[in-house]
Amino acid sequence: MYNKELNENWRMHRVSGSKIINAVVPGTVYTDLLREGEMEDPFFKDNEDKALKLMDYDYEYLCSFDMPSEAKSHEYAFLHFDGLDTLADVTLNGTLLGSVNNMHRTWEFDVKKLLEEKNELKVLFHSPTKFIEKAYEEAPTKGTDDAMPGFVHLRKAHCMFGWDWGAHLPDAGIFRPVSLICFDKARLETVDVRQRHEKNSEVFLEIKPSVTDAANAGALTADVEIIAPDGKTALVSEIGTENMDIYSGNRFFETKRDIELAKDYSQIKIEDPKLWWPNGYGSQPLYTVKVSLKDENGDLLDTWERKIGLRTCELSTEKDEWGNEFCFVINGKKIFSMGADYIPEDHLLGRVNPDVTRKLIKKAVFANHNSIRVWGGGYYPDDWFFDICDEYGILVWQDFMFACGVYDLTPEFEKNIKAEFVDNIIRLRHHASLGLMCGNNEMEMFVNYRVWVSKPSEVRDYTIMYEYILPNMMKEYAPYVTYWPASPSSGGCFDNPNDENRGDVHYWEVWHENKPFSEYRKYYFRFLSEFGFQSFPAEKTIDAITDDPADKNIFSYIMEKHQRNGAANGKILNYMQQTYLYPTDFSTVIYASQMLQADAIRYGVEHFRRNRGRCMGAVVWQLNDCWPVASWSSIDYCGRLKALHYAEKRFFAPIMVSCQEEGEMTSDRQLNWLPREIKQEAVFNVSNETLKDIKATVKWELRKANAEVIRSGEEVLDVPALSAAWTDKVTFDDADRFSNYVSFSAEVDGKVVSSGTVIFTRPKYFKYENPSLTAKVNGNKITICADAYARGVEILNENEDLILSDNYFDMNAGEVTVEVLEGDPSKLRLRSVYDIR
């Protein structure tokens, strides 16, 4: 087997006659034009509009390469494309190899007879905007208004055509590697690796290679090598043809084939198995499985190598006293999923690479995430995304790439998406991190409401696609991976999707329906796969989109061009009015918006974790941005952490203390209604998301605004593993809600593991005293000093890119020391909620 990546000597040009420029493959049209100075930054001001017009043209990529000697000496040669975005004609030496129309697929072409000493490969990309415009005229199939009309007609990341957080930037290009693959006799197409975990803790691997026997080579064998996490070879075994699926032609790219299916899987026992766990529950040991295909003479033909984690993963939907639970069960333990929804990392896919993704996932781990949902309006992530999630213990909910629209299931479309499903199911199925594959985003719910539906066949086609085709293909190619028909869903059949007591839920009454944060406490969802609240990105991130101070107003043209959720900037201000004093400068508006976002999601997550067992998942919309924009993300486009991300680190902590208070924020009595009696009471809760029982001491103090203690109390709780426990109710009728607050903490083994504060009025009414914040820097430590209670202490450096062990935290008068993890701790700026005025 010979595999040469064609990543050199690429050029590209606009077909309409513009000059030929250098290109980078993998890459995209936008990244090439931008690098070569042929377009302006599409994220700056309103340059997006100019960039969009560029995609009305066709673009051609050209590559010259010499025929390698291996192509002469091997019997077979194929050109393999891991990803073409999206509509393209592929030509080699003047011969059309084929036309492609799906960025979610791999493509392969037989080129053995076409290769010459000097070769020219051309890939002609056709305009995606012109295509969907024409397709929509011919068949006005509908979808969300946030995207360009006709987006559902093209198997391309839907959000490239716009979303309620995304720009209209439908880039194109060779966004994944191109390879020349040469082989003799036979090659490995894939290897199916299944696991069998016995009750006595024994683990067996069941392995079946799928082989293209192009030359009818006869007696083939495969050596299987299992390398343990410590790097030592644990086992070598040999597989004969009776344990292989043998195909003539190509298993995944040719329709006519002769098949000899394996009689059974080859079984290998793993000695002293080390189990893989999600982040927070244990370690992530990874085993290497290497399969080497050999001919009858023992000559090596091909190898397949992947990393796997030993674990069981199931989705429990068993009936219980509230309805049906919805939770992941890993190695027999029911886990509480904590994390966020993931969208494409950049509108310009040429900028995404393993280092970029690793930094993002590490930030998720920093915030104690154990789960991530890959949202269905983007594209299936690269292999490295799943490799990194395997490594860090992030359990992946993977949507298939359908979102917020309806589709016509024509024969051509069905054939296209089936090939897409096979490619991605087989590519992803071995990963320890893959927890679930889901049919689509929000379509069962909206089709049920007949949103976007213009004819009865679209409802029929929905059912065929997500409740017949996909589940059957999952059973064929990955029966050990859970399939869920939609998100949200109660299990399919339009049976009340978004039901509070079954399945997963997208809850948006806080934010879209303008409900207060306390509304979360009225619901006990089984699993939230979406809920969120917007904020603005850091001011330094905004500096990347404008150099005009006049734009720094949240209602300016540029700020609203970088806000895609309708009148959301006004919505943020409305929630701000309910919570804080009116901020009088742009920087404070940003800070207040981020504090609002953090508090909103904290209200929800703390409540859901307090009700562990009934609710078993809180996945926040959203983790990241794909361009500089006001959005629901906890990490902005430039990688700066918002207040929400630090709040997640606290409320997703394995052991967390929280307070369910009653006060003005939970009262439905308006300020000037009479009578107006406000309860002032609190119950504390310790959530233990570890595999060990703990004894926690919950301490609380009623304090004055200067942090002087008025009275205090404590209670010891026995909190079993994977549970939550409550203290007795504490009343605070004696507290002046405008100038008294409560601090609280949980100690385990004499160490404070979690803490917080609560007030009984709205922050805008509380009489904060000036904490006179100061900072002392000693190496990688920053000590913050306060003269009074300080809520939401923000620590920024000049570039606003510090990553600290904690930030946006509450503190009593005194000192708090945090660690600098990244960034320059000089020229610090400090503020707290006291400064929102």
Short mmCIF file of C-alpha atoms in Angstrom, two decimals, residues 185-447:
data_model
loop_
_atom_site.label_atom_id
_atom_site.label_comp_id
_atom_site.label_asym_id
_atom_site.label_seq_id
_atom_site.Cartn_x
_atom_site.Cartn_y
_atom_site.Cartn_z
CA LYS A 185 -4.12 -7.45 -4.87
CA ALA A 186 -6.25 -6.25 -1.96
CA ARG A 187 -6.69 -3.51 0.60
CA LEU A 188 -8.41 -2.92 3.92
CA GLU A 189 -11.50 -0.75 3.56
CA THR A 190 -12.31 -0.70 7.27
CA VAL A 191 -12.27 -2.82 10.39
CA ASP A 192 -15.27 -3.29 12.66
CA VAL A 193 -14.15 -3.49 16.30
CA ARG A 194 -16.83 -4.50 18.76
CA GLN A 195 -16.55 -5.01 22.50
CA ARG A 196 -18.10 -7.60 24.78
CA HIS A 197 -17.96 -6.87 28.50
CA GLU A 198 -18.77 -9.79 30.75
CA LYS A 199 -20.21 -9.54 34.25
CA ASN A 200 -16.95 -10.89 35.66
CA SER A 201 -15.17 -7.81 34.21
CA GLU A 202 -13.62 -9.75 31.34
CA VAL A 203 -13.45 -7.79 28.07
CA PHE A 204 -13.32 -9.32 24.61
CA LEU A 205 -12.71 -7.53 21.31
CA GLU A 206 -14.63 -8.86 18.32
CA ILE A 207 -12.86 -7.87 15.11
CA LYS A 208 -13.89 -8.16 11.49
CA PRO A 209 -11.92 -6.58 8.63
CA SER A 210 -13.64 -5.56 5.40
CA VAL A 211 -11.34 -6.19 2.44
CA THR A 212 -11.42 -5.26 -1.22
CA ASP A 213 -9.96 -8.29 -3.00
CA ALA A 214 -9.55 -6.56 -6.33
CA ALA A 215 -7.41 -9.29 -7.87
CA ASN A 216 -9.16 -12.32 -6.37
CA ALA A 217 -5.95 -12.85 -4.47
CA GLY A 218 -7.10 -15.95 -2.65
CA ALA A 219 -5.82 -16.80 0.81
CA LEU A 220 -5.55 -13.56 2.74
CA THR A 221 -4.69 -13.22 6.41
CA ALA A 222 -4.69 -10.34 8.84
CA ASP A 223 -2.49 -9.93 11.90
CA VAL A 224 -4.13 -8.08 14.78
CA GLU A 225 -1.89 -6.30 17.25
CA ILE A 226 -3.36 -4.82 20.44
CA ILE A 227 -1.12 -2.25 22.11
CA ALA A 228 -2.00 -1.42 25.72
CA PRO A 229 -2.18 2.17 27.01
CA ASP A 230 1.31 1.81 28.49
CA GLY A 231 2.67 1.18 25.00
CA LYS A 232 3.36 -2.49 25.50
CA THR A 233 2.06 -4.97 22.96
CA ALA A 234 -0.64 -6.86 24.77
CA LEU A 235 -1.60 -9.38 22.14
CA VAL A 236 -1.05 -10.51 18.56
CA SER A 237 -3.59 -12.68 16.78
CA GLU A 238 -4.17 -13.87 13.22
CA ILE A 239 -7.45 -13.63 11.30
CA GLY A 240 -8.26 -15.79 8.29
CA THR A 241 -10.63 -15.07 5.42
CA GLU A 242 -13.45 -16.83 7.27
CA ASN A 243 -13.45 -13.83 9.66
CA MET A 244 -13.34 -11.17 6.94
CA ASP A 245 -15.91 -9.55 4.68
CA ILE A 246 -14.42 -9.90 1.19
CA TYR A 247 -15.55 -7.66 -1.67
CA SER A 248 -14.61 -7.39 -5.29
CA GLY A 249 -14.43 -3.86 -6.56
CA ASN A 250 -14.70 -1.22 -3.86
CA ARG A 251 -16.97 -1.75 -0.87
CA PHE A 252 -18.13 1.83 -0.53
CA PHE A 253 -17.86 3.34 -3.97
CA GLU A 254 -19.08 0.72 -6.43
CA THR A 255 -22.61 -0.57 -6.59
CA LYS A 256 -21.87 -3.89 -8.34
CA ARG A 257 -19.88 -6.24 -6.15
CA ASP A 258 -19.38 -9.87 -5.33
CA ILE A 259 -19.57 -10.40 -1.60
CA GLU A 260 -18.26 -13.13 0.65
CA LEU A 261 -19.37 -12.25 4.17
CA ALA A 262 -17.51 -13.37 7.25
CA LYS A 263 -18.89 -16.33 9.14
CA ASP A 264 -18.16 -14.66 12.45
CA TYR A 265 -16.02 -12.07 14.21
CA SER A 266 -12.58 -12.99 15.45
CA GLN A 267 -12.49 -12.74 19.25
CA ILE A 268 -9.58 -11.52 21.36
CA LYS A 269 -9.54 -11.40 25.14
CA ILE A 270 -8.00 -8.31 26.74
CA GLU A 271 -6.00 -9.13 29.83
CA ASP A 272 -6.33 -6.78 32.82
CA PRO A 273 -8.61 -4.36 30.90
CA LYS A 274 -8.37 -0.64 31.71
CA LEU A 275 -11.74 1.07 31.30
CA TRP A 276 -12.31 4.44 29.60
CA TRP A 277 -14.42 6.99 31.47
CA PRO A 278 -15.85 10.42 30.66
CA ASN A 279 -14.04 13.39 32.17
CA GLY A 280 -14.54 13.56 35.92
CA TYR A 281 -15.37 9.88 36.46
CA GLY A 282 -12.02 8.27 35.82
CA SER A 283 -9.13 8.11 33.37
CA GLN A 284 -9.11 7.72 29.58
CA PRO A 285 -6.74 4.83 28.75
CA LEU A 286 -6.64 4.15 25.01
CA TYR A 287 -5.68 0.90 23.33
CA THR A 288 -4.23 0.80 19.81
CA VAL A 289 -5.70 -1.75 17.42
CA LYS A 290 -3.48 -2.42 14.42
CA VAL A 291 -4.62 -4.76 11.64
CA SER A 292 -2.11 -5.80 8.96
CA LEU A 293 -3.44 -7.44 5.78
CA LYS A 294 -1.14 -10.00 4.16
CA ASP A 295 -1.26 -12.17 1.06
CA GLU A 296 -0.69 -15.91 0.84
CA ASN A 297 3.09 -15.33 0.90
CA GLY A 298 2.95 -13.25 4.05
CA ASP A 299 3.71 -10.00 2.18
CA LEU A 300 2.17 -6.90 3.73
CA LEU A 301 -0.64 -5.40 1.62
CA ASP A 302 -2.24 -2.81 3.87
CA THR A 303 -2.63 -1.67 7.49
CA TRP A 304 -5.50 -0.15 9.52
CA GLU A 305 -4.74 1.45 12.87
CA ARG A 306 -7.04 3.19 15.36
CA LYS A 307 -7.23 3.96 19.07
CA ILE A 308 -10.16 2.66 21.09
CA GLY A 309 -11.31 2.91 24.69
CA LEU A 310 -12.74 -0.07 26.55
CA ARG A 311 -16.15 0.89 27.85
CA THR A 312 -19.84 0.15 27.64
CA CYS A 313 -22.13 2.98 26.58
CA GLU A 314 -25.90 2.80 26.60
CA LEU A 315 -28.78 5.25 26.61
CA SER A 316 -31.33 4.43 29.29
CA THR A 317 -34.95 5.41 28.61
CA GLU A 318 -36.46 3.19 31.27
CA LYS A 319 -39.81 4.07 32.81
CA ASP A 320 -39.76 5.68 36.24
CA GLU A 321 -42.06 7.61 38.55
CA TRP A 322 -41.89 10.77 36.40
CA GLY A 323 -42.09 9.25 32.93
CA ASN A 324 -38.99 7.88 31.16
CA GLU A 325 -35.45 8.65 32.17
CA PHE A 326 -32.94 9.79 29.58
CA CYS A 327 -29.34 9.27 30.56
CA PHE A 328 -26.06 7.84 29.37
CA VAL A 329 -24.90 4.75 31.22
CA ILE A 330 -21.13 4.33 31.00
CA ASN A 331 -19.61 1.14 32.39
CA GLY A 332 -22.83 0.56 34.30
CA LYS A 333 -22.88 4.04 35.90
CA LYS A 334 -25.54 6.62 35.13
CA ILE A 335 -23.73 9.86 34.43
CA PHE A 336 -25.02 13.43 34.47
CA SER A 337 -24.05 14.94 31.10
CA MET A 338 -22.50 18.39 31.51
CA GLY A 339 -21.23 20.36 28.55
CA ALA A 340 -22.17 22.47 25.58
CA ASP A 341 -23.29 22.41 21.95
CA TYR A 342 -20.54 22.66 19.32
CA ILE A 343 -20.84 24.48 16.01
CA PRO A 344 -18.19 24.67 13.23
CA GLU A 345 -15.10 26.32 14.64
CA ASP A 346 -14.69 28.83 11.82
CA HIS A 347 -16.66 30.05 8.84
CA LEU A 348 -13.39 29.65 6.93
CA LEU A 349 -12.76 25.91 7.19
CA GLY A 350 -9.20 26.35 5.97
CA ARG A 351 -8.35 27.84 9.36
CA VAL A 352 -9.42 24.78 11.35
CA ASN A 353 -6.68 22.33 12.28
CA PRO A 354 -5.85 19.91 15.13
CA ASP A 355 -4.16 22.60 17.21
CA VAL A 356 -7.19 24.90 16.97
CA THR A 357 -9.55 22.09 17.95
CA ARG A 358 -7.33 20.89 20.79
CA LYS A 359 -7.28 24.37 22.32
CA LEU A 360 -11.07 24.48 22.19
CA ILE A 361 -11.60 21.03 23.73
CA LYS A 362 -9.02 21.77 26.44
CA LYS A 363 -11.08 24.83 27.36
CA ALA A 364 -14.15 22.62 27.59
CA VAL A 365 -12.27 20.27 29.92
CA PHE A 366 -11.09 23.30 31.93
CA ALA A 367 -14.78 24.10 32.56
CA ASN A 368 -15.44 20.53 33.75
CA HIS A 369 -17.37 19.49 30.66
CA ASN A 370 -17.85 15.77 30.17
CA SER A 371 -20.10 15.98 27.09
CA ILE A 372 -20.43 17.83 23.81
CA ARG A 373 -23.20 17.87 21.23
CA VAL A 374 -22.16 18.30 17.60
CA TRP A 375 -25.06 20.29 16.19
CA GLY A 376 -26.66 19.14 12.93
CA GLY A 377 -26.42 22.29 10.84
CA GLY A 378 -22.67 22.20 10.32
CA TYR A 379 -20.49 19.34 9.09
CA TYR A 380 -19.22 16.08 10.55
CA PRO A 381 -16.03 16.99 12.43
CA ASP A 382 -12.61 15.80 11.35
CA ASP A 383 -11.07 12.64 12.78
CA TRP A 384 -8.85 14.68 15.06
CA PHE A 385 -11.91 16.14 16.84
CA PHE A 386 -12.94 12.66 17.98
CA ASP A 387 -9.34 11.64 18.72
CA ILE A 388 -9.06 14.63 21.07
CA CYS A 389 -12.43 13.89 22.69
CA ASP A 390 -11.27 10.29 23.20
CA GLU A 391 -8.14 11.59 24.87
CA TYR A 392 -9.88 14.05 27.20
CA GLY A 393 -12.99 12.03 28.02
CA ILE A 394 -15.61 14.17 26.26
CA LEU A 395 -18.70 12.13 25.39
CA VAL A 396 -19.98 13.15 21.94
CA TRP A 397 -23.61 13.46 20.90
CA GLN A 398 -23.27 13.50 17.10
CA ASP A 399 -26.13 14.85 15.02
CA PHE A 400 -26.44 13.79 11.41
CA MET A 401 -26.20 16.91 9.27
CA PHE A 402 -29.82 17.98 8.94
CA ALA A 403 -31.26 21.02 10.69
CA CYS A 404 -34.26 23.32 10.70
CA GLY A 405 -35.71 22.45 7.31
CA VAL A 406 -37.48 19.79 5.29
CA TYR A 407 -36.15 17.66 2.44
CA ASP A 408 -37.53 16.01 -0.69
CA LEU A 409 -36.48 12.36 -0.66
CA THR A 410 -35.93 11.91 -4.38
CA PRO A 411 -34.11 8.74 -5.55
CA GLU A 412 -30.99 10.79 -6.23
CA PHE A 413 -31.11 12.48 -2.82
CA GLU A 414 -31.66 9.15 -1.06
CA LYS A 415 -28.68 7.56 -2.80
CA ASN A 416 -26.53 10.56 -1.92
CA ILE A 417 -27.39 10.67 1.77
CA LYS A 418 -27.08 6.89 2.18
CA ALA A 419 -23.49 7.10 0.94
CA GLU A 420 -22.96 9.99 3.37
CA PHE A 421 -24.33 7.92 6.25
CA VAL A 422 -22.10 4.93 5.45
CA ASP A 423 -19.00 7.12 5.21
CA ASN A 424 -19.55 8.78 8.56
CA ILE A 425 -20.98 5.91 10.59
CA ILE A 426 -18.02 3.73 9.65
CA ARG A 427 -15.51 6.54 10.15
CA LEU A 428 -16.72 7.40 13.65
CA ARG A 429 -18.07 4.18 15.14
CA HIS A 430 -14.86 2.97 16.85
CA HIS A 431 -14.39 6.08 18.99
CA ALA A 432 -14.68 5.74 22.76
CA SER A 433 -16.08 9.27 22.86
CA LEU A 434 -18.99 8.56 20.50
CA GLY A 435 -22.00 8.28 22.77
CA LEU A 436 -24.93 8.71 20.39
CA MET A 437 -25.83 9.54 16.79
CA CYS A 438 -28.97 11.61 16.28
CA GLY A 439 -31.05 12.00 13.14
CA ASN A 440 -31.44 15.77 12.99
CA ASN A 441 -31.73 19.07 14.82
CA GLU A 442 -35.25 20.33 15.69
CA MET A 443 -37.01 18.86 12.68
CA GLU A 444 -39.37 16.39 14.36
CA MET A 445 -40.66 19.20 16.56
CA PHE A 446 -41.15 21.71 13.75
CA VAL A 447 -42.46 19.22 11.20
#
